[in-house]
PDB file of C-alpha atoms in Angstrom:
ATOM      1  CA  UNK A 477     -21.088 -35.086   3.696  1.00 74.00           C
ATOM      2  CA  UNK A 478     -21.267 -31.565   3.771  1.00 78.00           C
ATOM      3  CA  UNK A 479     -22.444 -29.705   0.414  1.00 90.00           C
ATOM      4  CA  UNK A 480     -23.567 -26.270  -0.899  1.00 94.00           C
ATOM      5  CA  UNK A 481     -26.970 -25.188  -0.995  1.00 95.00           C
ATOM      6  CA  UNK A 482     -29.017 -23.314  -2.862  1.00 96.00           C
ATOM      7  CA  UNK A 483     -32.295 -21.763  -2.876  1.00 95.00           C
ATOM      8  CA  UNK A 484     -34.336 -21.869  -4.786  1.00 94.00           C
ATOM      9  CA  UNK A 485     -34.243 -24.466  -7.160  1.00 94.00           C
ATOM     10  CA  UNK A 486     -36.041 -22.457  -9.995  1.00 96.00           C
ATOM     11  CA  UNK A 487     -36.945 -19.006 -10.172  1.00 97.00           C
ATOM     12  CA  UNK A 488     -39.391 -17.219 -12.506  1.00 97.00           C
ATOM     13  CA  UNK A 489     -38.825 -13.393 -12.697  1.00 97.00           C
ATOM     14  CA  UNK A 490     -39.927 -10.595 -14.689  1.00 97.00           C
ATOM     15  CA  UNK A 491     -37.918  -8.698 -17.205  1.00 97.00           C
ATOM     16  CA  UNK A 492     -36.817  -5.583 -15.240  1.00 97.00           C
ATOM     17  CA  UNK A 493     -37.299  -7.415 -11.698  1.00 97.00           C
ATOM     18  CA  UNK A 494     -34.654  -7.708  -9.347  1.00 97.00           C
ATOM     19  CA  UNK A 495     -33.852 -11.039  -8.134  1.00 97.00           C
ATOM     20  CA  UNK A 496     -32.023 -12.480  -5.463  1.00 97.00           C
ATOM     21  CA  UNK A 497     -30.527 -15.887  -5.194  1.00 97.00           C
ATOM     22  CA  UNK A 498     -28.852 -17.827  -2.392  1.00 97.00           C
ATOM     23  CA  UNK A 499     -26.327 -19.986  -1.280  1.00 97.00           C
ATOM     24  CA  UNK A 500     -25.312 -21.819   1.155  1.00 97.00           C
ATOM     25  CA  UNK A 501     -21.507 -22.824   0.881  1.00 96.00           C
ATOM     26  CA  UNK A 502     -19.515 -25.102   2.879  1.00 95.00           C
ATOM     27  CA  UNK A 503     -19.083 -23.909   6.483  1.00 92.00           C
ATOM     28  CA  UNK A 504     -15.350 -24.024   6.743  1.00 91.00           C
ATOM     29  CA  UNK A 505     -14.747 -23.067   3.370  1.00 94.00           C
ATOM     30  CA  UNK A 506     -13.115 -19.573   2.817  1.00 92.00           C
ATOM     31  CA  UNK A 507     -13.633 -18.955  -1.364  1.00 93.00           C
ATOM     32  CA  UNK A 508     -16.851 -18.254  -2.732  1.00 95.00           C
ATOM     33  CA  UNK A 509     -18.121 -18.517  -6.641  1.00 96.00           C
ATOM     34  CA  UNK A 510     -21.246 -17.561  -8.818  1.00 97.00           C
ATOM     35  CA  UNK A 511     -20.950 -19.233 -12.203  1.00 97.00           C
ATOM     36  CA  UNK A 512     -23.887 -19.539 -15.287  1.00 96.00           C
ATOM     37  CA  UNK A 513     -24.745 -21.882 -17.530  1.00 93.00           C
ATOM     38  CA  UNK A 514     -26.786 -20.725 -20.798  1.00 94.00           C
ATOM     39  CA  UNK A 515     -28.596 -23.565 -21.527  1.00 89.00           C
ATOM     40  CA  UNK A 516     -26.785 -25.602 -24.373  1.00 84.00           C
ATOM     41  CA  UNK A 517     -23.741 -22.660 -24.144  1.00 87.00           C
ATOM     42  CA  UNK A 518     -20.914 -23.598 -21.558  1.00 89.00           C
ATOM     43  CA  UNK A 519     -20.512 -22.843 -17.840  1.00 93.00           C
ATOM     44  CA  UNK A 520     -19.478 -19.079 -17.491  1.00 95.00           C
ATOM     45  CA  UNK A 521     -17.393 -17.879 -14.455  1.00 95.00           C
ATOM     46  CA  UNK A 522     -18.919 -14.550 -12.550  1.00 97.00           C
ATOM     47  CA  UNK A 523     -17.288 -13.596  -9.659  1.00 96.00           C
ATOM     48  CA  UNK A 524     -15.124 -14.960  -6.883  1.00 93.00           C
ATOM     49  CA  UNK A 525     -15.804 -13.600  -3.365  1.00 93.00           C
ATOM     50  CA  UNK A 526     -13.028 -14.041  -0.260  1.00 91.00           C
ATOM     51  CA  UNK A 527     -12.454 -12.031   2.701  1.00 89.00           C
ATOM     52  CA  UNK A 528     -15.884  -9.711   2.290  1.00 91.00           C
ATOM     53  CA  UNK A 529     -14.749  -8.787  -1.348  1.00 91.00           C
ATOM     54  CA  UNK A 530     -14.676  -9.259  -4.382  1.00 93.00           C
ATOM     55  CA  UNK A 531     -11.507 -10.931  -5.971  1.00 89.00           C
ATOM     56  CA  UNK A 532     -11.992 -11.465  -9.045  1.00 89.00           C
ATOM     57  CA  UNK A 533     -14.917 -11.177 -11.479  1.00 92.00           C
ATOM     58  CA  UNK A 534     -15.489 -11.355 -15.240  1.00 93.00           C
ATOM     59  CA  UNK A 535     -16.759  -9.054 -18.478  1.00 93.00           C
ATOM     60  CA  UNK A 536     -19.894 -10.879 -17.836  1.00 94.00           C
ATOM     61  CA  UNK A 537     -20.365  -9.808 -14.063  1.00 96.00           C
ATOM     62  CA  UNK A 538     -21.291  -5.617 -14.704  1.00 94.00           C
ATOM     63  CA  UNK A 539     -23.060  -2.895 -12.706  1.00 95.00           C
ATOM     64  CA  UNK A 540     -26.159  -5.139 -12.841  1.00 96.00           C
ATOM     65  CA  UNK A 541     -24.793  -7.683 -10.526  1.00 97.00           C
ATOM     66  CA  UNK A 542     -23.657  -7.495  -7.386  1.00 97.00           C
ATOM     67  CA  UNK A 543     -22.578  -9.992  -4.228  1.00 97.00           C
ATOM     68  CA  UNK A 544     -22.729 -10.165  -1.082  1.00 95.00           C
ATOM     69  CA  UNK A 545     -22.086 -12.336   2.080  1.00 93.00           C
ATOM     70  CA  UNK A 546     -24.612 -10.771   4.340  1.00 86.00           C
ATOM     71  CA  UNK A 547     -23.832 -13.145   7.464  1.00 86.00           C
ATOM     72  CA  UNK A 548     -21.926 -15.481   8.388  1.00 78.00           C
ATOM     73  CA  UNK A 549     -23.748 -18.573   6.247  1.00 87.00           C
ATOM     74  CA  UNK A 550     -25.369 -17.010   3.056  1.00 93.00           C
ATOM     75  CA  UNK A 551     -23.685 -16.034  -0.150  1.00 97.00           C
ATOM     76  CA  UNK A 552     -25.639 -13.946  -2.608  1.00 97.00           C
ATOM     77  CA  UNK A 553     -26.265 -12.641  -5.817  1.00 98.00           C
ATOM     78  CA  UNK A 554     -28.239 -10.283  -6.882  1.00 98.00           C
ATOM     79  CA  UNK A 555     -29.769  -9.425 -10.584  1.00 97.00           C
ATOM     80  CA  UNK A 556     -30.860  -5.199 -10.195  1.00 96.00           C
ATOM     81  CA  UNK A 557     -32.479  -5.432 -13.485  1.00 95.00           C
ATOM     82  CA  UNK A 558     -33.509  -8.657 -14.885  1.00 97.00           C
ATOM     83  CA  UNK A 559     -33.121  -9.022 -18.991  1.00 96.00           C
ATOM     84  CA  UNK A 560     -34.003 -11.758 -21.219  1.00 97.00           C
ATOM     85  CA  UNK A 561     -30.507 -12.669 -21.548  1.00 96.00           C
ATOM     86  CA  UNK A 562     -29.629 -13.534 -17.882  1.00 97.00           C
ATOM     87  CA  UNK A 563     -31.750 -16.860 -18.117  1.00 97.00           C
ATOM     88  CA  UNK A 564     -29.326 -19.320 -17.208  1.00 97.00           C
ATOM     89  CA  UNK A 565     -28.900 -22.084 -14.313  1.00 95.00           C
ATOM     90  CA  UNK A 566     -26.683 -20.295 -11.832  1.00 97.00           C
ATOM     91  CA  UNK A 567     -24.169 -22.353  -9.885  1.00 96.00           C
ATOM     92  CA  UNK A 568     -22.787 -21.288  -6.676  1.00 97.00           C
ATOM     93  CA  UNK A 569     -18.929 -22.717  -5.389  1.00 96.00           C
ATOM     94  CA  UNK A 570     -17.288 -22.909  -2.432  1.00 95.00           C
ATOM     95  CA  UNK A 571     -13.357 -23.904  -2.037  1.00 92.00           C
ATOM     96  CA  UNK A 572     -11.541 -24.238   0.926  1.00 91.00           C
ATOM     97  CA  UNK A 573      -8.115 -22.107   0.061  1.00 85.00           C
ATOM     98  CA  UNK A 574      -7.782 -21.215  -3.170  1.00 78.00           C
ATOM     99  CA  UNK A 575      -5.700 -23.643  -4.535  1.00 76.00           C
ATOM    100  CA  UNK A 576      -8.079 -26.681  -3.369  1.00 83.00           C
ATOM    101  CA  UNK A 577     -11.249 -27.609  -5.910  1.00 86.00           C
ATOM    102  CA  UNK A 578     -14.420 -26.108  -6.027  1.00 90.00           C
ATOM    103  CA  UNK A 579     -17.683 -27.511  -4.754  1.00 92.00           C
ATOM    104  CA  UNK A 580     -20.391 -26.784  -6.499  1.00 94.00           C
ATOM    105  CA  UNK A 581     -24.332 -26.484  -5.885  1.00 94.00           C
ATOM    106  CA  UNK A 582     -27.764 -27.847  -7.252  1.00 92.00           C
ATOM    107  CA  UNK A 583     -27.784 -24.554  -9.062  1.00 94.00           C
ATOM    108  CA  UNK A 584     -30.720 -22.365  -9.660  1.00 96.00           C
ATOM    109  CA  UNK A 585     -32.323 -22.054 -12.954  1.00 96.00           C
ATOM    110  CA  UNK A 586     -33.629 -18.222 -13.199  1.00 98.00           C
ATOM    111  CA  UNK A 587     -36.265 -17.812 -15.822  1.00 98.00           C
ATOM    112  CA  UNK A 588     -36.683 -14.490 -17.231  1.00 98.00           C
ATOM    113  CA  UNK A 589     -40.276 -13.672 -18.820  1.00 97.00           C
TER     114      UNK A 589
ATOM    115  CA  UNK B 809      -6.716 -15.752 -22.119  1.00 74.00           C
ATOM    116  CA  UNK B 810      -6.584 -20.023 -21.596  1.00 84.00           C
ATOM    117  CA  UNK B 811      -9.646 -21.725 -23.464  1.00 92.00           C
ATOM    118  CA  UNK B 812     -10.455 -25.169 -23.379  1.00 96.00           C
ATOM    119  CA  UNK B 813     -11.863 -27.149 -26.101  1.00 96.00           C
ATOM    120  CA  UNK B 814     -13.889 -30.554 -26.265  1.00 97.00           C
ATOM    121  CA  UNK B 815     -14.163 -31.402 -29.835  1.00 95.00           C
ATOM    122  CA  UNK B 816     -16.959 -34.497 -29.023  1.00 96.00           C
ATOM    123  CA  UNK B 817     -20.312 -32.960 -28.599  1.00 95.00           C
ATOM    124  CA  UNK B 818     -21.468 -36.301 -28.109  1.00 97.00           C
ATOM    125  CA  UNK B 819     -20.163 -39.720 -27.043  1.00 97.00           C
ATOM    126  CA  UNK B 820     -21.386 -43.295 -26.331  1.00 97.00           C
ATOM    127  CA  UNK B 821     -20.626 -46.249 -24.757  1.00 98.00           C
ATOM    128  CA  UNK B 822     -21.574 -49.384 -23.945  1.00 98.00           C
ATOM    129  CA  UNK B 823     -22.268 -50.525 -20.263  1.00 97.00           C
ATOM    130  CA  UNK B 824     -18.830 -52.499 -19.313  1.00 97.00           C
ATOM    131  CA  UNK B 825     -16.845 -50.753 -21.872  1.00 98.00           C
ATOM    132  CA  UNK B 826     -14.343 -48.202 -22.188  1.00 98.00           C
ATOM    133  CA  UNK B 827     -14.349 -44.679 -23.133  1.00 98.00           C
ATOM    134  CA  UNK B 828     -12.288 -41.594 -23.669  1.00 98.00           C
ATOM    135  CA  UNK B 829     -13.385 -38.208 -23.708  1.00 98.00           C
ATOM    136  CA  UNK B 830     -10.848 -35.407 -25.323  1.00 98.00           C
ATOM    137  CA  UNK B 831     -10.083 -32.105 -24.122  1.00 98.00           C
ATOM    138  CA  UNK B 832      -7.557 -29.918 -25.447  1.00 98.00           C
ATOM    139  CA  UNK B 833      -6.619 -26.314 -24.058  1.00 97.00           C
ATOM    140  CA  UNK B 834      -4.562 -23.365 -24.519  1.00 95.00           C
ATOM    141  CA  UNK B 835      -2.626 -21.690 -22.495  1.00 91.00           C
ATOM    142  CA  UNK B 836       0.627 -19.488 -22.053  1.00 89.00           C
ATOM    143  CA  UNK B 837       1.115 -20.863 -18.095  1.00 87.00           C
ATOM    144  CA  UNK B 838       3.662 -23.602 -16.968  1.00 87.00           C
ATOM    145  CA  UNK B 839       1.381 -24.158 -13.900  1.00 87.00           C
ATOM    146  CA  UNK B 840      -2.053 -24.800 -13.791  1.00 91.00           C
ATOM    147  CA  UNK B 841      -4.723 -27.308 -12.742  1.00 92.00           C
ATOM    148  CA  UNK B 842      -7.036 -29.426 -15.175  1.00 95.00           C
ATOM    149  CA  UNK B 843     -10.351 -31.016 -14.251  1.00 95.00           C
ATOM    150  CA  UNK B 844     -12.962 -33.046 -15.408  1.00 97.00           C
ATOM    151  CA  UNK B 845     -16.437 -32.422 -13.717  1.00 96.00           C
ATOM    152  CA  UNK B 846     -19.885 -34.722 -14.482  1.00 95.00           C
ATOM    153  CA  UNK B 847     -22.698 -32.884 -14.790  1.00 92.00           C
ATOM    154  CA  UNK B 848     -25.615 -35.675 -14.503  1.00 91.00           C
ATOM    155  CA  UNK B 849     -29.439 -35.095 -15.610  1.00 87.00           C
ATOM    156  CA  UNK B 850     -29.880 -33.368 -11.903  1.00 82.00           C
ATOM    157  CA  UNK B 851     -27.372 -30.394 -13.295  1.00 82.00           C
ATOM    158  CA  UNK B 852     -25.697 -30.478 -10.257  1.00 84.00           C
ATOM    159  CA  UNK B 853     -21.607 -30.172 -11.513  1.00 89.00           C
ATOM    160  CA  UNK B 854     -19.535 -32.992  -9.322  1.00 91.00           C
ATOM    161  CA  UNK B 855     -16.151 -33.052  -9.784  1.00 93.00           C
ATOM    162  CA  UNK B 856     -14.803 -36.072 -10.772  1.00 96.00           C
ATOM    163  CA  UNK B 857     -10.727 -35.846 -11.001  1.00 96.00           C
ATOM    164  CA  UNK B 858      -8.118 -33.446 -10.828  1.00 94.00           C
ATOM    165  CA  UNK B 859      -5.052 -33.040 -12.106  1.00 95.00           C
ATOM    166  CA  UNK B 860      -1.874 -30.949 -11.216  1.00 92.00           C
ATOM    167  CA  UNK B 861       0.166 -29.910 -14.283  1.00 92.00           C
ATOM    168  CA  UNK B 862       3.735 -29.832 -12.762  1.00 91.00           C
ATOM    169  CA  UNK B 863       2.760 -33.895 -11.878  1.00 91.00           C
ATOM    170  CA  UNK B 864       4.102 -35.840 -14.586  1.00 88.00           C
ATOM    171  CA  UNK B 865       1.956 -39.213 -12.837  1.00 94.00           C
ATOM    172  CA  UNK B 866      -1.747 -39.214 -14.505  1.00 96.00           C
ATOM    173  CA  UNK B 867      -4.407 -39.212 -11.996  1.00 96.00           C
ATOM    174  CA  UNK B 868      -6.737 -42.083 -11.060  1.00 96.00           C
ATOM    175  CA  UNK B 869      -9.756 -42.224  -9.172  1.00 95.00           C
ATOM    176  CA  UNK B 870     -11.204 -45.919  -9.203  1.00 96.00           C
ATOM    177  CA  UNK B 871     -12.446 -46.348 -12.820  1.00 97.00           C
ATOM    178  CA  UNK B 872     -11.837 -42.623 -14.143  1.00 98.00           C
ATOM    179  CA  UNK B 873      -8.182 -41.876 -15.247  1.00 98.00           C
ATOM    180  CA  UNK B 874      -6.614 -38.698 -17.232  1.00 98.00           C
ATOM    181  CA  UNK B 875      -4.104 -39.046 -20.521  1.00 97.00           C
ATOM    182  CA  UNK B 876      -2.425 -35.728 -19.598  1.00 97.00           C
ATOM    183  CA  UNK B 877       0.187 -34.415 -22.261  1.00 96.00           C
ATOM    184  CA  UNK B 878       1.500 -31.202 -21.352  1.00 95.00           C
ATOM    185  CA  UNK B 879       3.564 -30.528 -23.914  1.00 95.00           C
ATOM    186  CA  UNK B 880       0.551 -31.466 -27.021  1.00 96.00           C
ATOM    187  CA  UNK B 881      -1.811 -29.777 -24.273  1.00 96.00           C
ATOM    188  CA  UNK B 882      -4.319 -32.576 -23.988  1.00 97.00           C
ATOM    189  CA  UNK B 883      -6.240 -33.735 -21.187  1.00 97.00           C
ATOM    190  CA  UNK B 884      -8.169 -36.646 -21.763  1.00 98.00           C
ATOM    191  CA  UNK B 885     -10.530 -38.680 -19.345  1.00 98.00           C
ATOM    192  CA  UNK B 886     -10.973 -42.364 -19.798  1.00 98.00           C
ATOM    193  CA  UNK B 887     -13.803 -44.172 -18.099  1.00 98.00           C
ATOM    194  CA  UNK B 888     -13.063 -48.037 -18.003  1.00 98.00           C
ATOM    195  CA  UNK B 889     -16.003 -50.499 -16.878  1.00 98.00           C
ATOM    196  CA  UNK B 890     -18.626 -47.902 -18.030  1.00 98.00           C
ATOM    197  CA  UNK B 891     -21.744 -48.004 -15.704  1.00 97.00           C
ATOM    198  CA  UNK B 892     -25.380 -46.744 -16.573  1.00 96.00           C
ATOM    199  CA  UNK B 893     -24.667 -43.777 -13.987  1.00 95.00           C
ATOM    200  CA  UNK B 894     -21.838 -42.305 -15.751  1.00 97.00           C
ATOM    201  CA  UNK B 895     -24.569 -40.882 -18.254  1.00 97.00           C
ATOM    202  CA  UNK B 896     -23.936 -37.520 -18.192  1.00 97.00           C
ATOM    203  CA  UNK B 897     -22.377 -34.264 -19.393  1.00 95.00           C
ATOM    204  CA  UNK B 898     -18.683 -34.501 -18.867  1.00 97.00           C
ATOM    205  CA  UNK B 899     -17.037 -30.945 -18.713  1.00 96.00           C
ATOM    206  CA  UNK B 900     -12.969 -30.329 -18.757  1.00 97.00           C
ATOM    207  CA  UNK B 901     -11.855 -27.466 -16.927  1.00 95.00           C
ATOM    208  CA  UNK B 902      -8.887 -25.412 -16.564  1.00 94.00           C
ATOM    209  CA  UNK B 903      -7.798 -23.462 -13.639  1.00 90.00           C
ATOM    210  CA  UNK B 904      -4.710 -20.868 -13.355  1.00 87.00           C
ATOM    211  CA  UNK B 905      -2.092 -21.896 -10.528  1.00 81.00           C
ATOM    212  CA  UNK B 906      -2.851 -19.307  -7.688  1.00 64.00           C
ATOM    213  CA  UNK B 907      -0.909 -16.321  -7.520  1.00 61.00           C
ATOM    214  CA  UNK B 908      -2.342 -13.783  -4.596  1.00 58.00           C
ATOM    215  CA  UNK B 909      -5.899 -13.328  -5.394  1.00 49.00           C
ATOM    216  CA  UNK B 910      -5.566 -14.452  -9.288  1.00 54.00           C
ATOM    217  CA  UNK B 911      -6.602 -17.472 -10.919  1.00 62.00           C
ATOM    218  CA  UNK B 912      -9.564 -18.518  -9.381  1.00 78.00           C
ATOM    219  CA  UNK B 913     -11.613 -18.713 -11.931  1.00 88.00           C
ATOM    220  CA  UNK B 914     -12.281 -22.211 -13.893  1.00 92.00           C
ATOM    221  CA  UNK B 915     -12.005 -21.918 -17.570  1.00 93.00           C
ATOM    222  CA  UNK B 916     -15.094 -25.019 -18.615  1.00 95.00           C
ATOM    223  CA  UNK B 917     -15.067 -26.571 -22.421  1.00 96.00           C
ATOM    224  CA  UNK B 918     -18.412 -26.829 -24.023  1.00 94.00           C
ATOM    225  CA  UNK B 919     -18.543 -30.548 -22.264  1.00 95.00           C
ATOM    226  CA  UNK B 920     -19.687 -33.612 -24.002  1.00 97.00           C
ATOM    227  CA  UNK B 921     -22.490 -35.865 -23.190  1.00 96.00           C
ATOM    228  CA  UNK B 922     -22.255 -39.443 -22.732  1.00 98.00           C
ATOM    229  CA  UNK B 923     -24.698 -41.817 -22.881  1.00 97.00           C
ATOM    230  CA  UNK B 924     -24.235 -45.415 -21.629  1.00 97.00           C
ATOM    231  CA  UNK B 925     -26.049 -47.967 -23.378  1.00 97.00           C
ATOM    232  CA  UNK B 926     -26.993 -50.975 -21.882  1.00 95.00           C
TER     233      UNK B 926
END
Protein backbone atom coordinates (compact mmCIF):
# COMPACT_ATOMS: atom_id res chain seq x y z
CA UNK A 1 0.00 0.00 0.00
CA UNK A 2 1.59 3.03 -0.87
CA UNK A 3 2.49 5.56 2.12
CA UNK A 4 4.51 8.74 2.87
CA UNK A 5 7.91 8.73 3.97
CA UNK A 6 9.97 10.47 5.95
CA UNK A 7 13.46 10.89 6.82
CA UNK A 8 14.72 10.90 9.32
CA UNK A 9 12.97 9.50 12.05
CA UNK A 10 14.62 11.79 14.76
CA UNK A 11 16.75 14.64 14.41
CA UNK A 12 19.00 16.36 16.98
CA UNK A 13 19.99 19.97 15.99
CA UNK A 14 21.56 22.85 17.50
CA UNK A 15 19.89 26.04 18.52
CA UNK A 16 20.69 28.38 15.58
CA UNK A 17 21.30 25.32 13.05
CA UNK A 18 19.48 24.98 10.02
CA UNK A 19 17.76 21.83 9.46
CA UNK A 20 16.27 20.11 6.74
CA UNK A 21 13.66 17.44 6.77
CA UNK A 22 12.15 15.19 4.12
CA UNK A 23 9.35 13.62 2.70
CA UNK A 24 8.36 11.40 0.60
CA UNK A 25 4.55 11.73 -0.35
CA UNK A 26 2.41 9.57 -2.32
CA UNK A 27 3.45 9.43 -6.00
CA UNK A 28 0.19 10.32 -7.61
CA UNK A 29 -0.83 12.59 -5.07
CA UNK A 30 -1.01 16.35 -6.05
CA UNK A 31 -1.40 18.28 -2.28
CA UNK A 32 1.35 18.46 -0.01
CA UNK A 33 1.34 19.29 4.02
CA UNK A 34 3.89 20.02 6.91
CA UNK A 35 2.08 19.88 10.23
CA UNK A 36 3.73 19.88 14.17
CA UNK A 37 2.96 18.39 17.07
CA UNK A 38 4.36 20.01 20.48
CA UNK A 39 4.62 17.24 22.51
CA UNK A 40 1.47 17.02 24.87
CA UNK A 41 0.04 20.43 22.79
CA UNK A 42 -2.15 19.48 19.64
CA UNK A 43 -1.23 18.89 15.99
CA UNK A 44 -0.53 22.39 14.36
CA UNK A 45 -1.09 22.94 10.56
CA UNK A 46 2.08 24.73 8.62
CA UNK A 47 1.79 24.99 5.19
CA UNK A 48 0.07 23.40 2.23
CA UNK A 49 2.13 23.11 -0.99
CA UNK A 50 0.33 22.39 -4.70
CA UNK A 51 1.40 23.24 -8.05
CA UNK A 52 5.24 24.43 -6.96
CA UNK A 53 3.66 26.92 -4.37
CA UNK A 54 2.61 27.64 -1.58
CA UNK A 55 -1.26 27.68 -0.95
CA UNK A 56 -1.85 28.20 2.11
CA UNK A 57 0.20 28.49 5.32
CA UNK A 58 -0.35 29.55 8.94
CA UNK A 59 0.84 32.40 11.74
CA UNK A 60 3.03 29.63 12.80
CA UNK A 61 4.86 29.05 9.35
CA UNK A 62 7.18 32.71 9.24
CA UNK A 63 10.35 33.86 7.45
CA UNK A 64 12.14 31.02 9.30
CA UNK A 65 10.52 28.32 7.34
CA UNK A 66 10.42 27.67 4.07
CA UNK A 67 9.30 24.62 1.45
CA UNK A 68 10.18 23.27 -1.25
CA UNK A 69 9.57 20.38 -3.78
CA UNK A 70 13.01 20.18 -5.23
CA UNK A 71 12.19 17.17 -7.73
CA UNK A 72 9.82 15.33 -8.70
CA UNK A 73 9.62 12.85 -5.34
CA UNK A 74 10.84 14.93 -2.26
CA UNK A 75 8.91 17.46 -0.28
CA UNK A 76 10.82 19.64 2.14
CA UNK A 77 11.06 21.79 4.92
CA UNK A 78 13.46 23.68 6.03
CA UNK A 79 14.18 25.35 9.70
CA UNK A 80 16.93 28.61 8.73
CA UNK A 81 17.40 29.14 12.34
CA UNK A 82 16.65 26.51 14.77
CA UNK A 83 15.09 27.81 18.38
CA UNK A 84 14.18 25.96 21.37
CA UNK A 85 10.66 26.30 20.57
CA UNK A 86 10.50 24.45 17.18
CA UNK A 87 10.97 20.98 19.01
CA UNK A 88 8.09 19.18 17.89
CA UNK A 89 7.37 15.81 15.82
CA UNK A 90 6.78 17.12 12.33
CA UNK A 91 4.26 15.33 10.15
CA UNK A 92 4.31 15.49 6.50
CA UNK A 93 0.69 14.89 4.24
CA UNK A 94 -0.06 14.11 1.03
CA UNK A 95 -3.80 14.24 -0.56
CA UNK A 96 -4.76 13.39 -3.81
CA UNK A 97 -7.14 16.60 -4.86
CA UNK A 98 -7.92 18.67 -2.32
CA UNK A 99 -11.07 17.64 -1.29
CA UNK A 100 -9.90 13.83 -0.68
CA UNK A 101 -8.15 13.02 3.01
CA UNK A 102 -4.80 13.46 3.94
CA UNK A 103 -2.16 10.79 4.39
CA UNK A 104 0.05 11.28 6.79
CA UNK A 105 3.79 10.16 7.66
CA UNK A 106 5.90 8.46 10.51
CA UNK A 107 6.77 12.02 11.32
CA UNK A 108 10.07 13.31 12.43
CA UNK A 109 10.74 14.33 15.90
CA UNK A 110 13.36 17.42 15.67
CA UNK A 111 15.15 17.97 18.90
CA UNK A 112 16.48 21.30 19.50
CA UNK A 113 19.55 21.55 22.07
CA UNK B 1 -11.61 30.77 12.84
CA UNK B 2 -13.31 26.85 13.38
CA UNK B 3 -11.79 25.14 16.62
CA UNK B 4 -12.44 21.83 17.70
CA UNK B 5 -12.70 20.67 21.15
CA UNK B 6 -12.33 17.13 22.90
CA UNK B 7 -13.37 17.62 26.40
CA UNK B 8 -11.94 13.77 27.49
CA UNK B 9 -8.27 13.98 28.00
CA UNK B 10 -8.46 10.52 28.83
CA UNK B 11 -10.70 7.49 28.22
CA UNK B 12 -10.88 3.71 28.93
CA UNK B 13 -12.32 0.75 27.97
CA UNK B 14 -12.53 -2.59 28.37
CA UNK B 15 -11.41 -5.16 25.63
CA UNK B 16 -14.98 -6.24 23.97
CA UNK B 17 -16.69 -3.17 25.07
CA UNK B 18 -17.95 -0.07 23.78
CA UNK B 19 -16.77 3.38 23.76
CA UNK B 20 -17.49 6.91 22.70
CA UNK B 21 -15.18 9.59 22.31
CA UNK B 22 -16.70 13.40 22.11
CA UNK B 23 -15.74 16.09 19.93
CA UNK B 24 -17.43 19.25 19.62
CA UNK B 25 -16.44 22.19 17.14
CA UNK B 26 -17.19 25.57 16.04
CA UNK B 27 -17.68 26.87 13.09
CA UNK B 28 -19.54 29.61 10.93
CA UNK B 29 -19.49 27.08 7.55
CA UNK B 30 -22.53 25.00 6.26
CA UNK B 31 -19.95 22.71 4.52
CA UNK B 32 -17.16 21.09 5.88
CA UNK B 33 -15.55 17.71 6.57
CA UNK B 34 -15.00 16.06 10.13
CA UNK B 35 -12.49 13.34 10.95
CA UNK B 36 -11.31 11.21 13.47
CA UNK B 37 -7.57 10.12 13.12
CA UNK B 38 -5.66 7.36 15.68
CA UNK B 39 -2.54 8.27 16.56
CA UNK B 40 -1.02 4.85 18.10
CA UNK B 41 2.28 4.64 20.39
CA UNK B 42 4.33 4.67 16.82
CA UNK B 43 2.96 8.55 16.38
CA UNK B 44 2.25 7.85 13.06
CA UNK B 45 -1.55 9.78 12.56
CA UNK B 46 -3.93 7.09 10.51
CA UNK B 47 -7.04 8.20 9.66
CA UNK B 48 -9.69 6.30 10.78
CA UNK B 49 -13.24 7.78 9.39
CA UNK B 50 -14.53 10.59 7.65
CA UNK B 51 -17.39 12.32 7.54
CA UNK B 52 -19.11 14.77 5.02
CA UNK B 53 -21.29 17.42 6.73
CA UNK B 54 -23.99 17.97 4.01
CA UNK B 55 -24.53 13.78 4.59
CA UNK B 56 -27.20 13.45 6.98
CA UNK B 57 -26.21 9.20 7.06
CA UNK B 58 -23.39 8.73 9.95
CA UNK B 59 -20.40 7.03 8.71
CA UNK B 60 -19.26 3.46 9.47
CA UNK B 61 -16.17 1.76 8.96
CA UNK B 62 -16.39 -1.91 10.44
CA UNK B 63 -16.42 -1.33 14.25
CA UNK B 64 -15.81 2.62 14.28
CA UNK B 65 -19.00 4.76 13.70
CA UNK B 66 -19.63 8.76 14.09
CA UNK B 67 -22.83 10.40 16.17
CA UNK B 68 -22.73 13.48 13.89
CA UNK B 69 -25.19 16.38 14.96
CA UNK B 70 -24.82 19.27 12.86
CA UNK B 71 -27.03 21.41 14.20
CA UNK B 72 -25.58 20.84 18.34
CA UNK B 73 -22.11 20.63 16.36
CA UNK B 74 -20.95 17.32 17.75
CA UNK B 75 -19.00 14.70 16.26
CA UNK B 76 -18.62 11.78 18.22
CA UNK B 77 -16.73 8.40 17.46
CA UNK B 78 -17.94 5.19 18.93
CA UNK B 79 -15.73 2.14 18.93
CA UNK B 80 -17.91 -1.09 19.52
CA UNK B 81 -16.02 -4.54 20.23
CA UNK B 82 -12.98 -2.59 21.61
CA UNK B 83 -9.67 -4.46 20.74
CA UNK B 84 -6.20 -4.09 22.58
CA UNK B 85 -4.96 -2.21 19.27
CA UNK B 86 -7.32 0.56 19.42
CA UNK B 87 -5.00 1.94 22.33
CA UNK B 88 -4.20 5.07 21.21
CA UNK B 89 -4.57 8.84 20.89
CA UNK B 90 -7.77 9.52 19.08
CA UNK B 91 -7.75 13.08 17.45
CA UNK B 92 -11.09 14.84 15.80
CA UNK B 93 -10.44 17.02 13.04
CA UNK B 94 -12.13 19.57 11.08
CA UNK B 95 -11.54 20.53 7.58
CA UNK B 96 -13.14 23.62 5.52
CA UNK B 97 -15.11 22.44 2.26
CA UNK B 98 -12.66 23.46 -0.62
CA UNK B 99 -13.13 26.60 -2.24
CA UNK B 100 -10.09 27.35 -4.94
CA UNK B 101 -6.99 27.00 -2.99
CA UNK B 102 -8.75 27.54 0.64
CA UNK B 103 -9.48 25.17 3.23
CA UNK B 104 -6.89 22.81 3.23
CA UNK B 105 -5.84 22.98 6.33
CA UNK B 106 -7.17 20.41 9.20
CA UNK B 107 -8.25 22.11 12.30
CA UNK B 108 -7.06 18.85 15.16
CA UNK B 109 -8.70 18.89 18.93
CA UNK B 110 -6.28 18.27 21.69
CA UNK B 111 -7.20 14.30 21.09
CA UNK B 112 -7.88 11.90 23.83
CA UNK B 113 -6.11 8.79 24.72
CA UNK B 114 -7.63 5.53 25.10
CA UNK B 115 -6.47 2.78 26.74
CA UNK B 116 -7.99 -0.72 26.33
CA UNK B 117 -7.88 -2.86 29.21
CA UNK B 118 -7.87 -6.34 28.97
Amino acid sequence: EPEVTQTPSHQVTQMGQEVILRCVPISNHLYFYWYRQILGQKVEFLVSFYNNEISEKSEIFDDQFSVERPDGSNFTLKIRSTKLEDSAMYFCASSLRLNTEAFFGQGTRLTVV
Amino acid sequence: AQTVTQSQPEMSVQEAETVTLSCTYDTSESDYYLFWYKQPPSRQMILVIRQEAYKQQNATENRFSVNFQKAAKSFSLKISDSQLGDAAMYFCAYRSEVLETSGSRLTFGEGTQLTVNP
